[in-house]
PDB file of N, CA and C in Angstrom:
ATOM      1  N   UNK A 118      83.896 119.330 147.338  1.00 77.00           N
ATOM      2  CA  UNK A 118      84.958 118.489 147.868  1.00 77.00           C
ATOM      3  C   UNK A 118      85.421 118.907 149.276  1.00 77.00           C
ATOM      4  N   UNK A 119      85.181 120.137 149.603  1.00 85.00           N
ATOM      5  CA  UNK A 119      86.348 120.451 150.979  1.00 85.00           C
ATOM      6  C   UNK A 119      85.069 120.649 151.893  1.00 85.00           C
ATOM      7  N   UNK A 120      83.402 120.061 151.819  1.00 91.00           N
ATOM      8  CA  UNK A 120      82.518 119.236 152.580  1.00 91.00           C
ATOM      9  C   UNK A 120      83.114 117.796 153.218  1.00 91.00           C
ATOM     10  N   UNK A 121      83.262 117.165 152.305  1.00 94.00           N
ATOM     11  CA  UNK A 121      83.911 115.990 152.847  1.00 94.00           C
ATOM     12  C   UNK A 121      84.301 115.429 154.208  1.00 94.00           C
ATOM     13  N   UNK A 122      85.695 115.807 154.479  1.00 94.00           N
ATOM     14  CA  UNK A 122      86.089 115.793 155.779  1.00 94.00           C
ATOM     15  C   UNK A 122      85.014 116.598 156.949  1.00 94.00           C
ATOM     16  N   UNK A 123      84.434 117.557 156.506  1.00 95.00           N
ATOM     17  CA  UNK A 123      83.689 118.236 157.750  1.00 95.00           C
ATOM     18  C   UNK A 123      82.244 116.782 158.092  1.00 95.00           C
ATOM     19  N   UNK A 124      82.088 116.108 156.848  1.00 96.00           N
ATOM     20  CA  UNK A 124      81.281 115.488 156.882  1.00 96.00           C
ATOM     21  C   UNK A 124      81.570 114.175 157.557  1.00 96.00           C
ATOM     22  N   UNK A 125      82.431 113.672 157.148  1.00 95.00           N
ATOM     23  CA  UNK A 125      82.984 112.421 157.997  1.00 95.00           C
ATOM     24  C   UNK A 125      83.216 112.815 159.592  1.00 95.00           C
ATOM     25  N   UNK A 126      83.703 113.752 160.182  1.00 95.00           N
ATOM     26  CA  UNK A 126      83.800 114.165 161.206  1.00 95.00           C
ATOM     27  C   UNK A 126      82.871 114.177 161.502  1.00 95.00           C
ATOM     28  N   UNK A 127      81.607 114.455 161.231  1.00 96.00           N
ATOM     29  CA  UNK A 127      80.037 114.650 161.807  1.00 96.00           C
ATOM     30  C   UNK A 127      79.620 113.366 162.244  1.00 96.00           C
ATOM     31  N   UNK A 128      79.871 112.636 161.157  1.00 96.00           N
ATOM     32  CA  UNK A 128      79.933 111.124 161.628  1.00 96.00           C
ATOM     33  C   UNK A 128      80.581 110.346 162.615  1.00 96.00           C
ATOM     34  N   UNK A 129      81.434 110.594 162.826  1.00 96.00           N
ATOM     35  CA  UNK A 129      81.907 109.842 163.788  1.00 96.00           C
ATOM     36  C   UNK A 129      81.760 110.840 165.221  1.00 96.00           C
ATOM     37  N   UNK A 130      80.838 111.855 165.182  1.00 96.00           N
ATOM     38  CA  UNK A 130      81.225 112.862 166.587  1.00 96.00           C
ATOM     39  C   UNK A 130      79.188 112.468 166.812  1.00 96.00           C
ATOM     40  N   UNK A 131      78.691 111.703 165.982  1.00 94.00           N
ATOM     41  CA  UNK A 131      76.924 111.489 166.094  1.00 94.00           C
ATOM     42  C   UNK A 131      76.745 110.528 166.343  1.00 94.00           C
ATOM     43  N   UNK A 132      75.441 110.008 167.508  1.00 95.00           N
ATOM     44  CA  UNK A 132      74.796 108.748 167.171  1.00 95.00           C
ATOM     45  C   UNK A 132      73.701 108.954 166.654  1.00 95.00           C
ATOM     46  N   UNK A 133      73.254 110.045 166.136  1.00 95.00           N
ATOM     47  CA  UNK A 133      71.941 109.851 165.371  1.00 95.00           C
ATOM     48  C   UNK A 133      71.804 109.700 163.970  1.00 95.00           C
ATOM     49  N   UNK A 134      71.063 108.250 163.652  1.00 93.00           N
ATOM     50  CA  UNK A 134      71.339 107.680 162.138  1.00 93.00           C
ATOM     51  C   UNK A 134      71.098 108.449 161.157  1.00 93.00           C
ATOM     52  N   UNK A 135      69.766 109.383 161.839  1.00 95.00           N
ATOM     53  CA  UNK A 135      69.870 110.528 160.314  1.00 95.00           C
ATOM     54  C   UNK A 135      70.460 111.091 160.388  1.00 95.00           C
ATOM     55  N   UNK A 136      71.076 111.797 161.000  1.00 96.00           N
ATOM     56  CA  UNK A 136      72.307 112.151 160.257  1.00 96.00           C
ATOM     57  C   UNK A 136      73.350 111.536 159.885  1.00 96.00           C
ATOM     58  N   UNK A 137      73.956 110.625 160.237  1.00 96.00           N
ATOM     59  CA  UNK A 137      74.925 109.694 159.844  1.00 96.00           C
ATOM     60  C   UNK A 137      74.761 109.468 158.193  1.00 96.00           C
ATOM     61  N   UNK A 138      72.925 109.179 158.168  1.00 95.00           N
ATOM     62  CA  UNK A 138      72.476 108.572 156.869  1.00 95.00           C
ATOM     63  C   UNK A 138      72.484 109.960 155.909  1.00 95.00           C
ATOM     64  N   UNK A 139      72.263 110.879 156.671  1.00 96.00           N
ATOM     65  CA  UNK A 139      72.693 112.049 155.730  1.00 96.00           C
ATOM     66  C   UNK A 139      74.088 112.862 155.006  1.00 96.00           C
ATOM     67  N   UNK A 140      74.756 112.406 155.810  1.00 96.00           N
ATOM     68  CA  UNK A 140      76.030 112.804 155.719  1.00 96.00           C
ATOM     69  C   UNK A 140      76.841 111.857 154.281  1.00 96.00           C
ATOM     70  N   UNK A 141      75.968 110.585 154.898  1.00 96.00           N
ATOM     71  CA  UNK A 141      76.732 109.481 154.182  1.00 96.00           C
ATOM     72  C   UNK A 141      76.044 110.120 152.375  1.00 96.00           C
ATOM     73  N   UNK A 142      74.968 110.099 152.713  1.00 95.00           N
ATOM     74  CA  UNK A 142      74.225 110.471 151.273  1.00 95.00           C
ATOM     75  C   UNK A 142      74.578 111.666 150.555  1.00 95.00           C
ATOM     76  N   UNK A 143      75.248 112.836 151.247  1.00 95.00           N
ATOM     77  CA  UNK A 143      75.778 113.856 150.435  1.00 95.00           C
ATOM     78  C   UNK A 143      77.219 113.484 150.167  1.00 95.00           C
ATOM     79  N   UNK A 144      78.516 112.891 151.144  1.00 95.00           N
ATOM     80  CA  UNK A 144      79.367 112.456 150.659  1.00 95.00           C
ATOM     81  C   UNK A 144      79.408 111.373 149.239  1.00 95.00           C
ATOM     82  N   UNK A 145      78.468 110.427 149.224  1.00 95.00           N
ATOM     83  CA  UNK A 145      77.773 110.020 147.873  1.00 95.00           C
ATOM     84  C   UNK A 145      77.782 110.267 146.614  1.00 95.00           C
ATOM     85  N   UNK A 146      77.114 111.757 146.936  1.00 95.00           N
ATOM     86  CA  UNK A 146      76.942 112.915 145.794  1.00 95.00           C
ATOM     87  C   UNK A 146      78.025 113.619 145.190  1.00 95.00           C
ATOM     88  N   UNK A 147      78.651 113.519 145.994  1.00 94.00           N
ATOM     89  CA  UNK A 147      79.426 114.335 146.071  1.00 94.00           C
ATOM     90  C   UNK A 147      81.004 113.640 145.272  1.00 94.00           C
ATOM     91  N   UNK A 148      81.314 112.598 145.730  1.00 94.00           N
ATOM     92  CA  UNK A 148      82.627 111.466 145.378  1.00 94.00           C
ATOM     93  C   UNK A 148      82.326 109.969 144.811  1.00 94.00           C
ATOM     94  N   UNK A 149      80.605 109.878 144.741  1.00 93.00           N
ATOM     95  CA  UNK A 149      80.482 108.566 144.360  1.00 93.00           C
ATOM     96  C   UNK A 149      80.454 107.501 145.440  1.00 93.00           C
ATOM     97  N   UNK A 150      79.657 106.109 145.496  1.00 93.00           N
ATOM     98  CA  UNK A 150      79.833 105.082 146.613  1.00 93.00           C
ATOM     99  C   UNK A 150      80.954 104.759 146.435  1.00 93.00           C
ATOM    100  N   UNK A 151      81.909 104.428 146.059  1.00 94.00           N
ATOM    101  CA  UNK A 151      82.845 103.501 145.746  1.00 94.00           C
ATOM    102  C   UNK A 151      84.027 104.535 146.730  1.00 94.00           C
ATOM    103  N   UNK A 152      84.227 105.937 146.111  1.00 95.00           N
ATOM    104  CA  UNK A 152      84.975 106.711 147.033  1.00 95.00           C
ATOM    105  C   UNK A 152      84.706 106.668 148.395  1.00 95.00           C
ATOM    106  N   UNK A 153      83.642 107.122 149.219  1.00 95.00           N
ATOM    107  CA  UNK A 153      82.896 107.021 150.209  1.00 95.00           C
ATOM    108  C   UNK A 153      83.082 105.452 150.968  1.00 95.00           C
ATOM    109  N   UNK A 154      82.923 104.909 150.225  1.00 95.00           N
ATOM    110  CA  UNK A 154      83.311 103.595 151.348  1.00 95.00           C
ATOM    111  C   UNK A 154      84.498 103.446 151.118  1.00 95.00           C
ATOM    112  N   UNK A 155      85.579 103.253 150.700  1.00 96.00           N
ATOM    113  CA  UNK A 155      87.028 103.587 150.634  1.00 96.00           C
ATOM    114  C   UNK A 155      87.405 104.678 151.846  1.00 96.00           C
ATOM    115  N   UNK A 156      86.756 105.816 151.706  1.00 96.00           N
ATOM    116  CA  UNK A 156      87.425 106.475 153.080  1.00 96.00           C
ATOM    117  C   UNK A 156      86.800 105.795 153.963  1.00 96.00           C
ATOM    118  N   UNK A 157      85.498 105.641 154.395  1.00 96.00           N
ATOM    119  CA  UNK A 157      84.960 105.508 155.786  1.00 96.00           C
ATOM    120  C   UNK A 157      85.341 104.020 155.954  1.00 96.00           C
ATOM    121  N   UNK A 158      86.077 102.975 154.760  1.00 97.00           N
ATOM    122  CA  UNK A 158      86.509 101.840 155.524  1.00 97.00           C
ATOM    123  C   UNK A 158      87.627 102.173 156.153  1.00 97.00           C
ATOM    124  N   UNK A 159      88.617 103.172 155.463  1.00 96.00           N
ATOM    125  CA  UNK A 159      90.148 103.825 156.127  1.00 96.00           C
ATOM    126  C   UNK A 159      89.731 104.385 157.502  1.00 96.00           C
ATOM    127  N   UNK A 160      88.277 104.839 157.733  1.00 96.00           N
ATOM    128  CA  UNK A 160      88.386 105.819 158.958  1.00 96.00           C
ATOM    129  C   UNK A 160      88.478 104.784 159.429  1.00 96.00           C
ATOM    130  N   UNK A 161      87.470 103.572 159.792  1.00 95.00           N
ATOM    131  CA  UNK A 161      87.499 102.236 160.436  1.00 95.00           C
ATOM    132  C   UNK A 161      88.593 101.467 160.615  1.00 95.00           C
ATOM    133  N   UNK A 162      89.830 101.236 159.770  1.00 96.00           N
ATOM    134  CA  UNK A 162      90.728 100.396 160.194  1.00 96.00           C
ATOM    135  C   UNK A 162      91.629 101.448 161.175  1.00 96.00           C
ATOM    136  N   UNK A 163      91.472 102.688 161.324  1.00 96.00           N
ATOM    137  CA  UNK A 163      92.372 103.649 162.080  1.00 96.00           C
ATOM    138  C   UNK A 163      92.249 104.212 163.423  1.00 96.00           C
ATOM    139  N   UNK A 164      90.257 103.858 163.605  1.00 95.00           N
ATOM    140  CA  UNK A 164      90.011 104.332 164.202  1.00 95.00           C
ATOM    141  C   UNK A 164      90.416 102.949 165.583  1.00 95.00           C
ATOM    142  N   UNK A 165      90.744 103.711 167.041  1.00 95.00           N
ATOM    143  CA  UNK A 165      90.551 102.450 167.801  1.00 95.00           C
ATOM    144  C   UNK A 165      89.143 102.461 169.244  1.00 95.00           C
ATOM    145  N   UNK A 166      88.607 104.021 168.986  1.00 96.00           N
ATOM    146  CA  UNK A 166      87.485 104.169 170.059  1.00 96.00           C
ATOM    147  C   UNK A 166      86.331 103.486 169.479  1.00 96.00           C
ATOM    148  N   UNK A 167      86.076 102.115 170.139  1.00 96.00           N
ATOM    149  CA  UNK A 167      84.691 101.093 169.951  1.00 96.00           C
ATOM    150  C   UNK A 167      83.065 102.389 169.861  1.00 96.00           C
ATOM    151  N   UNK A 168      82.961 103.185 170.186  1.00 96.00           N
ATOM    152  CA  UNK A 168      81.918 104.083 169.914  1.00 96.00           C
ATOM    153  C   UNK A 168      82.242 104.947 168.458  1.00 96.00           C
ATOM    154  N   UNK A 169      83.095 105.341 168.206  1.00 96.00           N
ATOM    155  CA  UNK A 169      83.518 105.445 166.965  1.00 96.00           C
ATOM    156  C   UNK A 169      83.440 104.922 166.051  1.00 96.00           C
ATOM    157  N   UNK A 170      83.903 103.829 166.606  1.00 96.00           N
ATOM    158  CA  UNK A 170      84.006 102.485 165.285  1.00 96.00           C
ATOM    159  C   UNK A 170      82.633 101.957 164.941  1.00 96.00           C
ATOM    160  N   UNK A 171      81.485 102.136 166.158  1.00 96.00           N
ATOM    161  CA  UNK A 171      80.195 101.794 165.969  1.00 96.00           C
ATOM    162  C   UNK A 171      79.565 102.775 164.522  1.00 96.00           C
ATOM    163  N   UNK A 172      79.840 103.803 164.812  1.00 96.00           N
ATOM    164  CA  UNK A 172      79.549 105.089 164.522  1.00 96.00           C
ATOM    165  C   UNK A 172      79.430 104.974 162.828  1.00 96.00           C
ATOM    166  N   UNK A 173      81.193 104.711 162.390  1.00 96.00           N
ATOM    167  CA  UNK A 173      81.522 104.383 161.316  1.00 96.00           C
ATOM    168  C   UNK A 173      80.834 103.533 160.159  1.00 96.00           C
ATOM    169  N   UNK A 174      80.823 102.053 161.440  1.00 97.00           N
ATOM    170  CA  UNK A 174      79.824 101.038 161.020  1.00 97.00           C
ATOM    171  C   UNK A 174      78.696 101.571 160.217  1.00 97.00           C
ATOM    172  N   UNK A 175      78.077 102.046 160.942  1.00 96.00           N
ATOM    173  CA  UNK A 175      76.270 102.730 160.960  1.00 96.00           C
ATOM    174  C   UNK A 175      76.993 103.150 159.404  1.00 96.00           C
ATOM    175  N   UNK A 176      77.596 104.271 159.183  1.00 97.00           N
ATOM    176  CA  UNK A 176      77.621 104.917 158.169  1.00 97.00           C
ATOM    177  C   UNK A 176      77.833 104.016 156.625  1.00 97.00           C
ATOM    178  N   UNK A 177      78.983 103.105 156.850  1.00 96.00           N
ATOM    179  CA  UNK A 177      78.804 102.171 156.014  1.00 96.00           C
ATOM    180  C   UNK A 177      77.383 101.065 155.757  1.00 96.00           C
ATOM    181  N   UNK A 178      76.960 100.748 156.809  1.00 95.00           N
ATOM    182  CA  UNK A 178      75.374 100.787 156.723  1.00 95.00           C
ATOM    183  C   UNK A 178      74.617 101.075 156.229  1.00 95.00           C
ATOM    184  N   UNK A 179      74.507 102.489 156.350  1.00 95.00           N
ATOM    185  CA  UNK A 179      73.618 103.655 155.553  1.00 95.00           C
ATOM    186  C   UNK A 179      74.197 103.574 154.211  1.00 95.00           C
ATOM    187  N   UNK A 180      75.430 103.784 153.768  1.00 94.00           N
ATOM    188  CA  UNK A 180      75.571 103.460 152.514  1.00 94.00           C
ATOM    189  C   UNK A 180      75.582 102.517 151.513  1.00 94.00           C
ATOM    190  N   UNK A 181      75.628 101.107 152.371  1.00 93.00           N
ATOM    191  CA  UNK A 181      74.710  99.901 151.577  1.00 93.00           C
ATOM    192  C   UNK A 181      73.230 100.269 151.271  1.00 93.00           C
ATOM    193  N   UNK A 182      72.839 100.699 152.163  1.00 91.00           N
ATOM    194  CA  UNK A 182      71.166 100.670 151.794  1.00 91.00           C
ATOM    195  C   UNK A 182      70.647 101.862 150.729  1.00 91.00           C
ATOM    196  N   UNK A 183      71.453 102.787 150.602  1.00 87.00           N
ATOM    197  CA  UNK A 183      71.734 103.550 149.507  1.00 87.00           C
ATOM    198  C   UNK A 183      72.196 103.102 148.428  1.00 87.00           C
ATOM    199  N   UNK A 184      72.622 102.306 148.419  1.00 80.00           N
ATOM    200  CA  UNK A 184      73.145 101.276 146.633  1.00 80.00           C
ATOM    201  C   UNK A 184      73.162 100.184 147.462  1.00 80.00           C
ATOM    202  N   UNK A 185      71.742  99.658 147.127  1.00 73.00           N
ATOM    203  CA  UNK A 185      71.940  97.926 147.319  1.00 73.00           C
ATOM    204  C   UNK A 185      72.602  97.326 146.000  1.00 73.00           C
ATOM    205  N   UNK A 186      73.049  95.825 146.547  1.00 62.00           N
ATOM    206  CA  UNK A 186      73.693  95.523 145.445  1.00 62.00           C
ATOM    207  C   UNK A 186      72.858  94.794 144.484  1.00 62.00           C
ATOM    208  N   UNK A 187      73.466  94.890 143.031  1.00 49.00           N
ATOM    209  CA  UNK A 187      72.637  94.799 142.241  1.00 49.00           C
ATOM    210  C   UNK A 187      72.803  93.375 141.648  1.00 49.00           C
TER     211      UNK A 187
END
């Protein structure tokens, strides 16, 4: 659990998707999809730097394609 935040921070401080896509995939593991997109939609409505917010995007991204819907 106290990965988490170090992990979301990675995310939004990267543009490279693997890691983004990695980060997203151990937060996953870690709290479940449902938790995981719950925060990283909160980072998104808070965040207001457009490279950030790209950033975020990507990650929610990566975590659709990690549980497509069924």
């Amino acid at each position: 659990m106290p990965a988490v935040p170090a992990l979301l921070d990675k995310i939004t401080q990267t543009d490279d998707t693997n890691i983004i896509r990695k980060c997203v995939s151990i937060c996953q593991a870690i709290e479940g999809s449902e938790v995981t997109q719950f925060r990283l939609r909160g980072l998104l409505d808070k965040e207001t730097d457009p490279k950030i917010k790209a950033r975020i995007q990507s990650a929610l991204d990566a975590l659709k394609k990690l549980n497509p819907a069924k």
